[in-house]
Coordinates of C-alpha atoms and ligand atoms in Angstrom, one line a residue:
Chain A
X1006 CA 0.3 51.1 12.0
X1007 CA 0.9 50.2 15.8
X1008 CA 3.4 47.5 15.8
X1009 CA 2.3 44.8 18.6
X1010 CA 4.7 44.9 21.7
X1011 CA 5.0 40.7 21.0
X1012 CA 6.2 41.0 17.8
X1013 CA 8.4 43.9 19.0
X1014 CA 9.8 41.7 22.4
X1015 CA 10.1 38.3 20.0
X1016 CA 13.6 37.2 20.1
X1017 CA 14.7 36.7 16.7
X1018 CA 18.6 35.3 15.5
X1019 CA 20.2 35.5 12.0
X1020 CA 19.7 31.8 11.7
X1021 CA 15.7 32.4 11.7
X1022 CA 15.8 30.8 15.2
X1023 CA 12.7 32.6 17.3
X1024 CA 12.1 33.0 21.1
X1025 CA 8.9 33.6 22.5
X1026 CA 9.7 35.5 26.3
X1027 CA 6.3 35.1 26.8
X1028 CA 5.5 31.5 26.1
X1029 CA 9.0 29.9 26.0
X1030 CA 7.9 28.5 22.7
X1031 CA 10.6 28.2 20.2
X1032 CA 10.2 28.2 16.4
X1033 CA 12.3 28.2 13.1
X1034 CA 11.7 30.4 10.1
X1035 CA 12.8 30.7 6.4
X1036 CA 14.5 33.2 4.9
X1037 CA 11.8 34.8 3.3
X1038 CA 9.7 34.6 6.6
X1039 CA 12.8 36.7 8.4
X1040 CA 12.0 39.2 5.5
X1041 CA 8.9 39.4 6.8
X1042 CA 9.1 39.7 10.5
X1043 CA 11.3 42.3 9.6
X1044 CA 8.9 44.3 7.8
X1045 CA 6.4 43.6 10.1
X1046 CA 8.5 45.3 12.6
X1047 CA 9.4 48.4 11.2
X1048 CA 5.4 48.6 11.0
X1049 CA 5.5 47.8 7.0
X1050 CA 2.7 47.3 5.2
X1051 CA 1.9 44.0 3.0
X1052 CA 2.8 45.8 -0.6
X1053 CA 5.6 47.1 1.0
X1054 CA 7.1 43.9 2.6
X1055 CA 6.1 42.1 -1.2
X1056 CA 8.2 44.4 -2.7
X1057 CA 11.1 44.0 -0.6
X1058 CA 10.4 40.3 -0.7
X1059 CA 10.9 40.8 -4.6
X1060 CA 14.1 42.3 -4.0
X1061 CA 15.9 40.6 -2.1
X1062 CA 15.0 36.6 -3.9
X1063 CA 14.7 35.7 -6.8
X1064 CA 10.9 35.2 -7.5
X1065 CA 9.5 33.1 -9.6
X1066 CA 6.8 34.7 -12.2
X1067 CA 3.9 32.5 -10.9
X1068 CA 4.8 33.2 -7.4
X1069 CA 1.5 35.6 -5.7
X1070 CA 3.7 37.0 -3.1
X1071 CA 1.3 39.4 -1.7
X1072 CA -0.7 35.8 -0.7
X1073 CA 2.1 34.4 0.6
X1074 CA 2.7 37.3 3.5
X1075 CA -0.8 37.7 3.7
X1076 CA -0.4 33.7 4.7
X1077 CA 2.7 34.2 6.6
X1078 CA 0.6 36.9 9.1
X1079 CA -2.1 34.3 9.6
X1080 CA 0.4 32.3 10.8
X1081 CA 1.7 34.6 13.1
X1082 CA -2.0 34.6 15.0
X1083 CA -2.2 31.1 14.6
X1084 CA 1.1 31.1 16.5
X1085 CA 0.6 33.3 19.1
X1086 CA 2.8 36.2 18.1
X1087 CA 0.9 38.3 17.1
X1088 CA -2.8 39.1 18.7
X1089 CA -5.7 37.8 17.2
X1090 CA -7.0 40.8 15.5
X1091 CA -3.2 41.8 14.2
X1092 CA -3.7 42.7 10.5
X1093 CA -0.5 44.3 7.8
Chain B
X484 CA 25.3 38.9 -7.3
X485 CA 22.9 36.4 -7.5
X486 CA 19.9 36.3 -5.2
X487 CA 18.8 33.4 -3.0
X488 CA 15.6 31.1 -4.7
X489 CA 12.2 32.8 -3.0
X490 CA 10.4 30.2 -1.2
X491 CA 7.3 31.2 1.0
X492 CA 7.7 33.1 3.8
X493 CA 6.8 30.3 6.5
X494 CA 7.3 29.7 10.4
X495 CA 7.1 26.3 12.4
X496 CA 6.6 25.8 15.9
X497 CA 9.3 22.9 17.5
X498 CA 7.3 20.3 19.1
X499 CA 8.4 17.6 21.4
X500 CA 7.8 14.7 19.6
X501 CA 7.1 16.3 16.0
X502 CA 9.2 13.9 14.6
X503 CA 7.8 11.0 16.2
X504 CA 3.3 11.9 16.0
X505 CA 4.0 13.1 12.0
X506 CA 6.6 11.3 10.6
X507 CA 10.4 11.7 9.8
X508 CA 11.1 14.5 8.2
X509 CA 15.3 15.3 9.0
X510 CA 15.7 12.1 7.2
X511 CA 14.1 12.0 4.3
X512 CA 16.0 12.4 1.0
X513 CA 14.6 13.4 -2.4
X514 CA 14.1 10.4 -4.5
X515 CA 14.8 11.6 -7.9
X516 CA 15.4 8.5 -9.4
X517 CA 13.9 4.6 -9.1
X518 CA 16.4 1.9 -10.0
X519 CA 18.7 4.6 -12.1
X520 CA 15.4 5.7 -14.4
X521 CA 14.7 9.5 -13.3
X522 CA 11.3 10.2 -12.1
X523 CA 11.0 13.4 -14.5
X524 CA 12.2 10.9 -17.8
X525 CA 9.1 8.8 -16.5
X526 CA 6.8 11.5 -15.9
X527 CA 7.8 13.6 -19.5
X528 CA 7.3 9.8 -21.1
X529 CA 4.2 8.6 -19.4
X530 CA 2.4 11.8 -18.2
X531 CA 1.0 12.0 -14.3
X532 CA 0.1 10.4 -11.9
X533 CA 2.2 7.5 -12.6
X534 CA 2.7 4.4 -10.9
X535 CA 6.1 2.6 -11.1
X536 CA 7.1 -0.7 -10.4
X537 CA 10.9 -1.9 -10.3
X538 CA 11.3 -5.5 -11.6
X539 CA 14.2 -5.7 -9.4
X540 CA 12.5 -5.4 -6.2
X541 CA 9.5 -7.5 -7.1
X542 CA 12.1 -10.2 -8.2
X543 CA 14.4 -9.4 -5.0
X544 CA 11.2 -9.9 -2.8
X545 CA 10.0 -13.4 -4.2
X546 CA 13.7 -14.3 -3.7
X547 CA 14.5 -13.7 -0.7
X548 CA 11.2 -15.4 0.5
X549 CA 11.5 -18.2 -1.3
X550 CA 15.3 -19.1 -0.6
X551 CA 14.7 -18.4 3.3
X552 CA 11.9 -21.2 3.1
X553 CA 13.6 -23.5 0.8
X554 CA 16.6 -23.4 3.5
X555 CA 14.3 -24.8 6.5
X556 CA 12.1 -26.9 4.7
X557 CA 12.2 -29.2 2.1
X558 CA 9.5 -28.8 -0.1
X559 CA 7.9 -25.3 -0.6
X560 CA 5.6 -23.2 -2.9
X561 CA 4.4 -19.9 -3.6
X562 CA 1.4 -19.5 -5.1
X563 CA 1.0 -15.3 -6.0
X564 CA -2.0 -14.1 -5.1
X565 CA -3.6 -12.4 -7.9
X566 CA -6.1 -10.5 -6.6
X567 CA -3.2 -8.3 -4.8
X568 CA -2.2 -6.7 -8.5
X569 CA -3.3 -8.5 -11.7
X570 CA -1.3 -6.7 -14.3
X571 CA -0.1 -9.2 -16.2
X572 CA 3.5 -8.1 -16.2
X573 CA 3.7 -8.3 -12.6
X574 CA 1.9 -11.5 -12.7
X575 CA 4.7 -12.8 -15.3
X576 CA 7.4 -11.8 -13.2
X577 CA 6.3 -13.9 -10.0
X578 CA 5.7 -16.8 -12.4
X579 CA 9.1 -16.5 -14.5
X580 CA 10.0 -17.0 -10.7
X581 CA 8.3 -20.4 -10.3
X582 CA 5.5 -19.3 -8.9
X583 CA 2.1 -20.9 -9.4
X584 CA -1.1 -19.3 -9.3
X585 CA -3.7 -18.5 -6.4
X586 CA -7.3 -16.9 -8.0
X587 CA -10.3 -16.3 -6.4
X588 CA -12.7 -15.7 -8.4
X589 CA -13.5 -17.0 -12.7
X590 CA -12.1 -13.7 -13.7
X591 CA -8.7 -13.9 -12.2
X592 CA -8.6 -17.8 -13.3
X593 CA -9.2 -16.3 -17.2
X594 CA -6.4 -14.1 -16.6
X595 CA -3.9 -16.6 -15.5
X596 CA -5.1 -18.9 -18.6
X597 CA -4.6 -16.1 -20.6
X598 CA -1.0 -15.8 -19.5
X599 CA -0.3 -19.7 -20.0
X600 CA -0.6 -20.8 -16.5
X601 CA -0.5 -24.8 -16.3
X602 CA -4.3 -25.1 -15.0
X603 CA -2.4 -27.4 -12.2
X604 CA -0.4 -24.7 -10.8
X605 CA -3.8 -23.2 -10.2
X606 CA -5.4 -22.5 -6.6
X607 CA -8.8 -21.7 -6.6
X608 CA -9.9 -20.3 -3.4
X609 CA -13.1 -17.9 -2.1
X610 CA -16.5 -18.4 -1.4
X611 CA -18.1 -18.0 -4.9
X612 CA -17.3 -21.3 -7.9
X613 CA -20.4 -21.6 -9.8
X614 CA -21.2 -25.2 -11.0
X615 CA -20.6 -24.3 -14.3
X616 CA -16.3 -23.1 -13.6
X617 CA -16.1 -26.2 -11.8
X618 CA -17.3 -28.0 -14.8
X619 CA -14.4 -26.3 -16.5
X620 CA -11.3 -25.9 -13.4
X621 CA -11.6 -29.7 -12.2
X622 CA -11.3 -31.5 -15.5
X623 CA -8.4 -28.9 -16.5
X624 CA -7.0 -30.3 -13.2
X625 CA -6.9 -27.1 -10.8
X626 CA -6.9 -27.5 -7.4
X627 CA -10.1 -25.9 -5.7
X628 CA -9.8 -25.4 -2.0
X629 CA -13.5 -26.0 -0.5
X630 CA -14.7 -23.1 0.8
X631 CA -18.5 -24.3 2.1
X632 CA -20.7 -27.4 2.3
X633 CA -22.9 -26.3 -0.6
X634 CA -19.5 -26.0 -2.7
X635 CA -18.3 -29.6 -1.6
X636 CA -21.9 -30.9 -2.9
X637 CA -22.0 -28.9 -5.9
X638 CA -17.8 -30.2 -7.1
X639 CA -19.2 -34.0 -6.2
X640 CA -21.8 -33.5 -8.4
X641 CA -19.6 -32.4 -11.0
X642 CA -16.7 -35.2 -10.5
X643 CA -19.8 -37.4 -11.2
X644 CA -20.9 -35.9 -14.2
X645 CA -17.8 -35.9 -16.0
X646 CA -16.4 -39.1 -14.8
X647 CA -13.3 -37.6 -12.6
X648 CA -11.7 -37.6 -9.3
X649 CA -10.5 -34.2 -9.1
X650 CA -8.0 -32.9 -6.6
X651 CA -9.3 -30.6 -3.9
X652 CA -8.0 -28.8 -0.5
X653 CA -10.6 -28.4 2.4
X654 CA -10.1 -24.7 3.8
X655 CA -10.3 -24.0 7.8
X656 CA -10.3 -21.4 9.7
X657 CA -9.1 -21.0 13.5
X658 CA -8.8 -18.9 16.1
X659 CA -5.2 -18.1 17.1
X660 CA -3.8 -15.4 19.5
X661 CA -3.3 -11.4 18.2
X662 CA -5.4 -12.1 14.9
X663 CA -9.5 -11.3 14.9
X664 CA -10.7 -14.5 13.2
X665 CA -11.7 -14.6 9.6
X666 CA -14.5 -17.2 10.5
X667 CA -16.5 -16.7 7.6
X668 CA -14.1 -18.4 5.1
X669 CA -13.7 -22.1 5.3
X670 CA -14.8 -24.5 8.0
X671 CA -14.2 -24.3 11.8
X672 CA -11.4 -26.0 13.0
X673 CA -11.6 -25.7 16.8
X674 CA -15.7 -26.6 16.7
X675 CA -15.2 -29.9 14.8
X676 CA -16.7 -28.6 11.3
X677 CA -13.4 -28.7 9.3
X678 CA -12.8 -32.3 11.0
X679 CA -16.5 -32.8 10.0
X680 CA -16.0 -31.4 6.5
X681 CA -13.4 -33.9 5.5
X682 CA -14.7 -37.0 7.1
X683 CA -18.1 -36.2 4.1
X684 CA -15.2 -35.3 1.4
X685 CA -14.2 -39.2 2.4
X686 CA -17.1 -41.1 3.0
X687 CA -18.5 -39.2 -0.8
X688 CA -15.5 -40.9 -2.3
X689 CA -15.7 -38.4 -4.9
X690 CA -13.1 -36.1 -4.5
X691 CA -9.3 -36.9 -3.8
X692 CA -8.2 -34.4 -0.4
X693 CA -4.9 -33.1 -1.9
X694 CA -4.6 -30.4 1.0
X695 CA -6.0 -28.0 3.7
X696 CA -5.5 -24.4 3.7
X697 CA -6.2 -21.3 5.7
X698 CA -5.7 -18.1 5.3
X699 CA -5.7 -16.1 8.6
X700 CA -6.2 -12.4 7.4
X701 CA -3.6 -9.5 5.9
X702 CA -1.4 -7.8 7.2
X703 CA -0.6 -9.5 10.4
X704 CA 2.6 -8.4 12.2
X705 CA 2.9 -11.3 14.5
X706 CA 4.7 -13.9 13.2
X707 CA 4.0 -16.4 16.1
X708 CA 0.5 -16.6 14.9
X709 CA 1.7 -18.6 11.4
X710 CA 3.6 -20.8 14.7
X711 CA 0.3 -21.1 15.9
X712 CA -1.9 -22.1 12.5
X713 CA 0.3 -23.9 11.2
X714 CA 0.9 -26.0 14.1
X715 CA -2.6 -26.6 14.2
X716 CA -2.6 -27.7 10.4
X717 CA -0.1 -30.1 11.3
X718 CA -2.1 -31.9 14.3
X719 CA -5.1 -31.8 11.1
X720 CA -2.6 -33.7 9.2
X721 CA -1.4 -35.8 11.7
X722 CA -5.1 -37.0 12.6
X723 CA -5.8 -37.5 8.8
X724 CA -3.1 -39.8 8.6
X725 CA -3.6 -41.8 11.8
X726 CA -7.8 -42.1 11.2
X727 CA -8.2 -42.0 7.8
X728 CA -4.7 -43.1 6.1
X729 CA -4.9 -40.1 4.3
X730 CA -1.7 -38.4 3.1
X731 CA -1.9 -34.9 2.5
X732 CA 0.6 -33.5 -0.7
X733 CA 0.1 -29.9 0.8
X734 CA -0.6 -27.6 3.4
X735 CA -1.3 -24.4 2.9
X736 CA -0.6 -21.0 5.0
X737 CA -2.1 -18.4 2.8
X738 CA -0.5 -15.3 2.6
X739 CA -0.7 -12.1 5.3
X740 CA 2.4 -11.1 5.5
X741 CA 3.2 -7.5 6.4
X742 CA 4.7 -5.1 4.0
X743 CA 6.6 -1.9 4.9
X744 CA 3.6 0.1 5.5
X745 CA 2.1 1.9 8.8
X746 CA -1.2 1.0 9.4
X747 CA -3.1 3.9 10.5
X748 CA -3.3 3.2 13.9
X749 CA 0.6 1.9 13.9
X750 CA 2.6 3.8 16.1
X751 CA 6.2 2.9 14.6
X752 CA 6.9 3.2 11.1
X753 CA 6.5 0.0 8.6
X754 CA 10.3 0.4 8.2
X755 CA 10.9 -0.6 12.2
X756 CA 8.0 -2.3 12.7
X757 CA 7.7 -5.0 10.3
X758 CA 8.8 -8.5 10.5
X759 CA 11.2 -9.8 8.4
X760 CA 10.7 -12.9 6.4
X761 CA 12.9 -14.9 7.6
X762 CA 11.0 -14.1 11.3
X763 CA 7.8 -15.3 9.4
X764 CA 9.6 -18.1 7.9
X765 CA 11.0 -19.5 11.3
X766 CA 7.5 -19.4 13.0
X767 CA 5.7 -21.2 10.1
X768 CA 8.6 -23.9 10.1
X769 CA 8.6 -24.2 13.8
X770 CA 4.7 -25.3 14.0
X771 CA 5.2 -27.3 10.8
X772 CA 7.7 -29.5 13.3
X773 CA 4.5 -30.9 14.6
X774 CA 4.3 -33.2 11.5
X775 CA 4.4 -36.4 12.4
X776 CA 5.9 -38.4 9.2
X777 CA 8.0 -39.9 7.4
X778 CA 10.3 -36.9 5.6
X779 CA 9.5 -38.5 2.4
X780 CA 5.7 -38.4 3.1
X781 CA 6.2 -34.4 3.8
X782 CA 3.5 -32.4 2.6
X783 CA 4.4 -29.4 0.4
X784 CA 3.9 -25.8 1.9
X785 CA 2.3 -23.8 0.0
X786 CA 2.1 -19.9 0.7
X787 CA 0.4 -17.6 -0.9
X788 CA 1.3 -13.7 0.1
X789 CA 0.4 -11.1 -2.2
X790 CA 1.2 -7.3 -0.4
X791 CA 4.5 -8.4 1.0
X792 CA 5.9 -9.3 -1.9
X793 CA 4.3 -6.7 -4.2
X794 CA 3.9 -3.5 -2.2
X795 CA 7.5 -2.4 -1.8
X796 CA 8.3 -2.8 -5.1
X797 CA 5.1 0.1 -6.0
X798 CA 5.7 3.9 -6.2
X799 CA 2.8 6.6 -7.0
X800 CA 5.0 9.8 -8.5
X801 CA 2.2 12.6 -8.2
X802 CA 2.8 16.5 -9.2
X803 CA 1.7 19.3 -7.1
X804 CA -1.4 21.4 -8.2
X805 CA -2.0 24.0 -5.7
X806 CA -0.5 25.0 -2.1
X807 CA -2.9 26.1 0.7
X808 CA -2.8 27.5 4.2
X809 CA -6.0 25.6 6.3
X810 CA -7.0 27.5 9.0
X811 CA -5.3 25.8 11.7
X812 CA -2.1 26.7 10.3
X813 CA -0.9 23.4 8.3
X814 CA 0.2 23.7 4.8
X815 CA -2.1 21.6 2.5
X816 CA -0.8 20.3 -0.8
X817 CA -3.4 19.2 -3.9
X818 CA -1.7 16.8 -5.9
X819 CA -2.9 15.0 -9.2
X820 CA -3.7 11.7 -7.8
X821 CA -6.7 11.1 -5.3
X822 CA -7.7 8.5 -3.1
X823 CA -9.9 6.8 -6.0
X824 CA -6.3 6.1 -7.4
X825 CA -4.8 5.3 -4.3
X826 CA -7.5 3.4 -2.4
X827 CA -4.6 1.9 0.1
X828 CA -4.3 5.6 1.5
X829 CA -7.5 4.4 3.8
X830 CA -5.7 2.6 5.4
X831 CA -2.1 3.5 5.7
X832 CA -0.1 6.7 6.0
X833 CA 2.0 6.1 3.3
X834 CA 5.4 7.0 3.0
X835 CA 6.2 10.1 0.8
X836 CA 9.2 11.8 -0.7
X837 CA 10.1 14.6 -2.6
X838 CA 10.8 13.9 -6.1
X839 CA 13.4 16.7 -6.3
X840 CA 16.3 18.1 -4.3
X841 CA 14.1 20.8 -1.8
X842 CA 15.1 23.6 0.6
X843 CA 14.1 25.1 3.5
X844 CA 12.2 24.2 6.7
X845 CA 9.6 21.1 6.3
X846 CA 6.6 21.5 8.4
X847 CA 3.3 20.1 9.0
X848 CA 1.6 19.2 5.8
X849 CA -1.4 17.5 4.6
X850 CA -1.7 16.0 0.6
X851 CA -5.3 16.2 -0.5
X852 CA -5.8 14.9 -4.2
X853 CA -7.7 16.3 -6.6
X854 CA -11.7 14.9 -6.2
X855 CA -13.7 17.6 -5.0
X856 CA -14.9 15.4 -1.7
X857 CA -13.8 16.0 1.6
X858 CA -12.8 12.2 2.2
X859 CA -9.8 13.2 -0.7
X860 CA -7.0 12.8 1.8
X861 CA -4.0 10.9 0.1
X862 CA -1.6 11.4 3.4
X863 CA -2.8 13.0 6.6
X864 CA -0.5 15.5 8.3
X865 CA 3.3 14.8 7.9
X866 CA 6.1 16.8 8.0
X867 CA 7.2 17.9 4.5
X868 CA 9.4 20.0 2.8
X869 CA 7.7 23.2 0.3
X870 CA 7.1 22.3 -2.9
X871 CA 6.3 24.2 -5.9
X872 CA 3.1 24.0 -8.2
X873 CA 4.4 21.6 -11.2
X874 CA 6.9 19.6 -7.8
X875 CA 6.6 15.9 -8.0
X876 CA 6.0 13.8 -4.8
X877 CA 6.3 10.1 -4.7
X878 CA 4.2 7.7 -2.6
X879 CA 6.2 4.6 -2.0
X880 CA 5.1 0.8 -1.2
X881 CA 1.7 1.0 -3.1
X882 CA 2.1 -1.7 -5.3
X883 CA -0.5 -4.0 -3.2
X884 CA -4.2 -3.9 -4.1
X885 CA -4.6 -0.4 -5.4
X886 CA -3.8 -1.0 -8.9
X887 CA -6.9 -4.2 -8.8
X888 CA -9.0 -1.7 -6.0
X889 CA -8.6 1.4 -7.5
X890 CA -11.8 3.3 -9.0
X891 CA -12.7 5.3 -11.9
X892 CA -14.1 8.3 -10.6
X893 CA -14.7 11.6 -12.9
X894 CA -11.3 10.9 -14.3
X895 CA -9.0 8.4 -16.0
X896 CA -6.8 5.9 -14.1
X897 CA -3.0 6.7 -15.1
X898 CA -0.5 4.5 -16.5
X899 CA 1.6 1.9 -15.0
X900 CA 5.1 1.1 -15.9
X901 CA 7.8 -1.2 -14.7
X902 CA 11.1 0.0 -14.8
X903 CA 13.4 -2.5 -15.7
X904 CA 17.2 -4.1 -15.5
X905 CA 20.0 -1.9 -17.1
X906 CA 17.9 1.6 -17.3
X907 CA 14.5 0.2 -19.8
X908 CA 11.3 1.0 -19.0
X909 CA 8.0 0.2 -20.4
X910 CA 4.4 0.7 -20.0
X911 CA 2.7 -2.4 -18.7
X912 CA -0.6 -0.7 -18.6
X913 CA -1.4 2.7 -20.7
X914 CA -3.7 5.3 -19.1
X915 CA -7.3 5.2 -19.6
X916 CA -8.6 6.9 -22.2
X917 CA -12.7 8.0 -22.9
X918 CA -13.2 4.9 -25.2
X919 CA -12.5 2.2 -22.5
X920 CA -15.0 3.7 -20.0
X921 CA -17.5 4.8 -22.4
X922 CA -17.2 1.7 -24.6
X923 CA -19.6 -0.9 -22.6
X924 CA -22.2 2.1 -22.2
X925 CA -25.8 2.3 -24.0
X926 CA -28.3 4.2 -24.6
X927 CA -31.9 2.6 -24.6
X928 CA -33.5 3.8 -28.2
X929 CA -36.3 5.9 -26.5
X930 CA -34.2 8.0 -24.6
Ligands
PLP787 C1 -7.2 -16.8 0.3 C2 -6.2 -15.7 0.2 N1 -4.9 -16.0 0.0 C3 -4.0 -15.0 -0.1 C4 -4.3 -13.7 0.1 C5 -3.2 -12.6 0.0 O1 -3.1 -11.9 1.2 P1 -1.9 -10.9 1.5 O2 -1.9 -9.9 0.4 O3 -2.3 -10.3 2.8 O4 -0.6 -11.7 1.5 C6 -5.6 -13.3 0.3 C7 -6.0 -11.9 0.5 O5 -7.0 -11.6 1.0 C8 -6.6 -14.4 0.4 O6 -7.9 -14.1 0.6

């Protein structure tokens, strides 16, 4: 999977604070959603980002994780930060 | 090692002026508990959705309004306005208080009745008093106040028939600055017709004009407008008593006080934006220095506010049924109550909480409840903290008109409780169950 050179040029810090370079937009993220990004950028796919997800919290049973970064991604686009046709 | 609680994976974008468009989310705190009773206890007693009403506050509110009028004028009343929430328990709070009873319609005036209400300490207002309940409220001594020419005719009639002089109140309506006139209720003062109105009630000679009364509308924020009416009341008195010798034993404001709400269209929150009472209190007491009499002679004032003194004291605990992700990148909630049960979330963006201690980053949220219709939108976008399937949420200052508004629609209407002193709590009206809404139906025998 090509990773997209915004996701690779986002400026991310421990504290899930996000840069933007080419907005100058700002945003906060969880924990979990730092798991993601991640993931995302080491060109994981969604099973394998749920499965790390899975490993590093503690999940609850009813928890659909695989939605959840499925969600997550769709956010991304939403966001700008990823381009519009961006897929895991 | 233990690992960190998942949440979902989520991102928000700062805005300038989040905080300020959606609400306040850095401040809020979970409320886990109302007046020391935990919301879970109540919810594991009485099921969800739930609403909850703290006798303190109810009893805190009537208080504090009542003690700030009795300190700037000498004689005062509060008549609670029953159509604002019905519930007996609520009612017999407000009357355990001293307050006496405003109805406005047979059905509320059964209910008060029904509770032991001196007929006396009865207001009747609104447009609709069939000849036959005034053949039963003026004999029983209740004070109608006159809504229309046709009702004047139809209570002299009466007082004739049964040999009586009943007390009655003429009601007016006016036009003051920063509230759209309710002219459809009462007679114009500034055309003549209330003036008009009670020179007829005179000349009939059948009924005894105990007082006037408006009521200017709900939820008005500007106190100077109860400067304004009731300034203008007191010239109506004042002219009563210099052309006609008559001396009024009240005068009556109506209610219309704001609660803590925001309006839909409010910019601040409720919380800054609302008068106090005793802001309400001044400007009522500053037009009533119009009165021209002797301070023996002074007429009671009579108010008779429903929301303000009822809403704060509501709460709607709620549990989460699903989360969503709408297309536009908002998180959606569905929670157990809809806007059947809530019918005030038309009008205001009500205040909500978590029920529970919650992590991570709040963002922008939207609670739809649970009716299958688009217009199911209990609180448009705020900023909220995640909340698990099975979370509770609690809706505060609902306890005006929903729980008298509120419809049954595909489901049952939930339980009410009041949560009392010292930790009790108690059910003042059980949920609905298929007997009560089935019960009046029938089937014709050729179906
Ligand atoms: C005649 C009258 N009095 C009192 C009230 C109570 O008003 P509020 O709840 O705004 O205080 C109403 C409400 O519409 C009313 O019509």
């Amino acid at each position: 999977m090509t990773i997209p050179q915004k996701l690779r040029d986002l400026a991310i810090s421990e504290t899930g604070f996000l840069f933007d370079p080419y907005t100058g937009s700002t945003f906060s993220a969880n924990e979990p959603g730092l798991t993601v990004l991640e993931g995302l950028r080491e060109g994981l796919g969604v099973a394998d980002i749920a499965t790390r997800l899975r490993e590093s919290f503690d999940v609850p049973a009813a928890a659909d994780v695989e939605r959840d970064v499925g969600e997550f991604v769709h956010l991304l686009r939403r966001s700008g930060l990823v381009p519009e046709e961006f897929t895991a | 090692m233990t690992k960190p609680l998942y949440e979902r994976p989520t991102l928000v974008r700062h805005q300038m002026g989040m905080m300020n468009k959606f609400g306040r989310a850095q401040a809020m705190q979970p409320l886990e508990s109302i007046d020391g009773v935990s919301v879970d206890e109540l919810v594991k007693t009485y099921g969800s959705p739930l609403f909850v009403f703290s006798e303190a506050d109810l009893v805190a509110r009537y208080r504090e309004l009542h003690d700030l009028l009795a300190l700037r004028y000498r004689k005062i009343r509060i008549a609670w306005s029953y159509k604002t929430n019905y519930l007996d328990a609520i009612c017999k709070v407000f009357h355990r208080e001293g307050a006496y009873a405003e109805v406005v319609s047979e059905f509320e005036y059964d209910k008060a009745m029904r509770m032991g209400i001196d007929p006396t300490h009865v207001h009747f207002n609104g447009p609709l008093k069939s000849e036959a309940t005034l053949e039963r409220v003026l004999p029983a001594g209740t004070v109608i106040h006159i809504d229309h020419f046709d009702e004047m005719a139809a209570a002299e009639r009466v007082a004739e028939r049964q040999g009586i002089r009943p007390k009655v109140a003429v009601r007016v309506n006016m036009a003051v600055e920063s509230v759209p006139p309710w002219s459809r209720f009462g007679f114009n003062l500034e055309s003549g017709q209330a003036m008009e109105a009670i020179r007829r009630l005179i000349a009939g000679d059948k009924l005894e004009l105990a007082g006037v009364h408006c009521h200017l509308g709900t939820f008005i924020t500007d106190p100077a407008a109860y400067k304004q009416a009731a300034a203008k009341l007191a010239h109506l008195a004042n002219t009563l008593r210099s052309e006609h010798g008559v001396l009024l034993e009240f005068i009556d404001v109506g209610g219309g006080f704001a609660s803590h709400n925001t309006l839909k269209a409010q910019y601040l929150p409720g919380e800054q934006a609302t008068p106090s009472f005793s802001r309400y209190v001044e400007a009522l007491t500053e037009g009533l220095s119009q009165l021209d009499c002797d301070p023996r002679d002074l007429p009671t004032l009579v108010l008779e506010n429903g929301r303000a003194l009822v809403d704060d004291a509501g709460y709607l605990v709620s549990t989460v049924v699903a989360n969503k992700r709408l297309r536009d990148g908002r998180r959606g909630l569905v929670v157990d109550a809809g806007v059947n049960t809530l019918f005030t979330s038309f009008w205001y963006n009500h205040d909500v909480v978590s029920a529970q201690p919650f992590r991570g980053i709040p963002e922008p949220t939207v609670i739809y409840g649970p009716l299958c219709m688009n217009i199911d939108v209990v609180r448009d976008t705020l900023v909220f903290p995640a909340m698990s399937v099975g979370d509770r949420l609690v809706l505060k200052n609902v306890g005006a008109y929903n729980v008298t508004q509120w419809m049954q629609f595909i489901t049952y209407r939930p339980a009410v409780v009041m949560v009392g002193r010292d930790g009790k709590h108690g059910l003042i009206r059980r949920r609905e169950q298929l007997e009560d809404i089935v019960g009046p139906e029938e089937v014709p025998d050729w179906l």
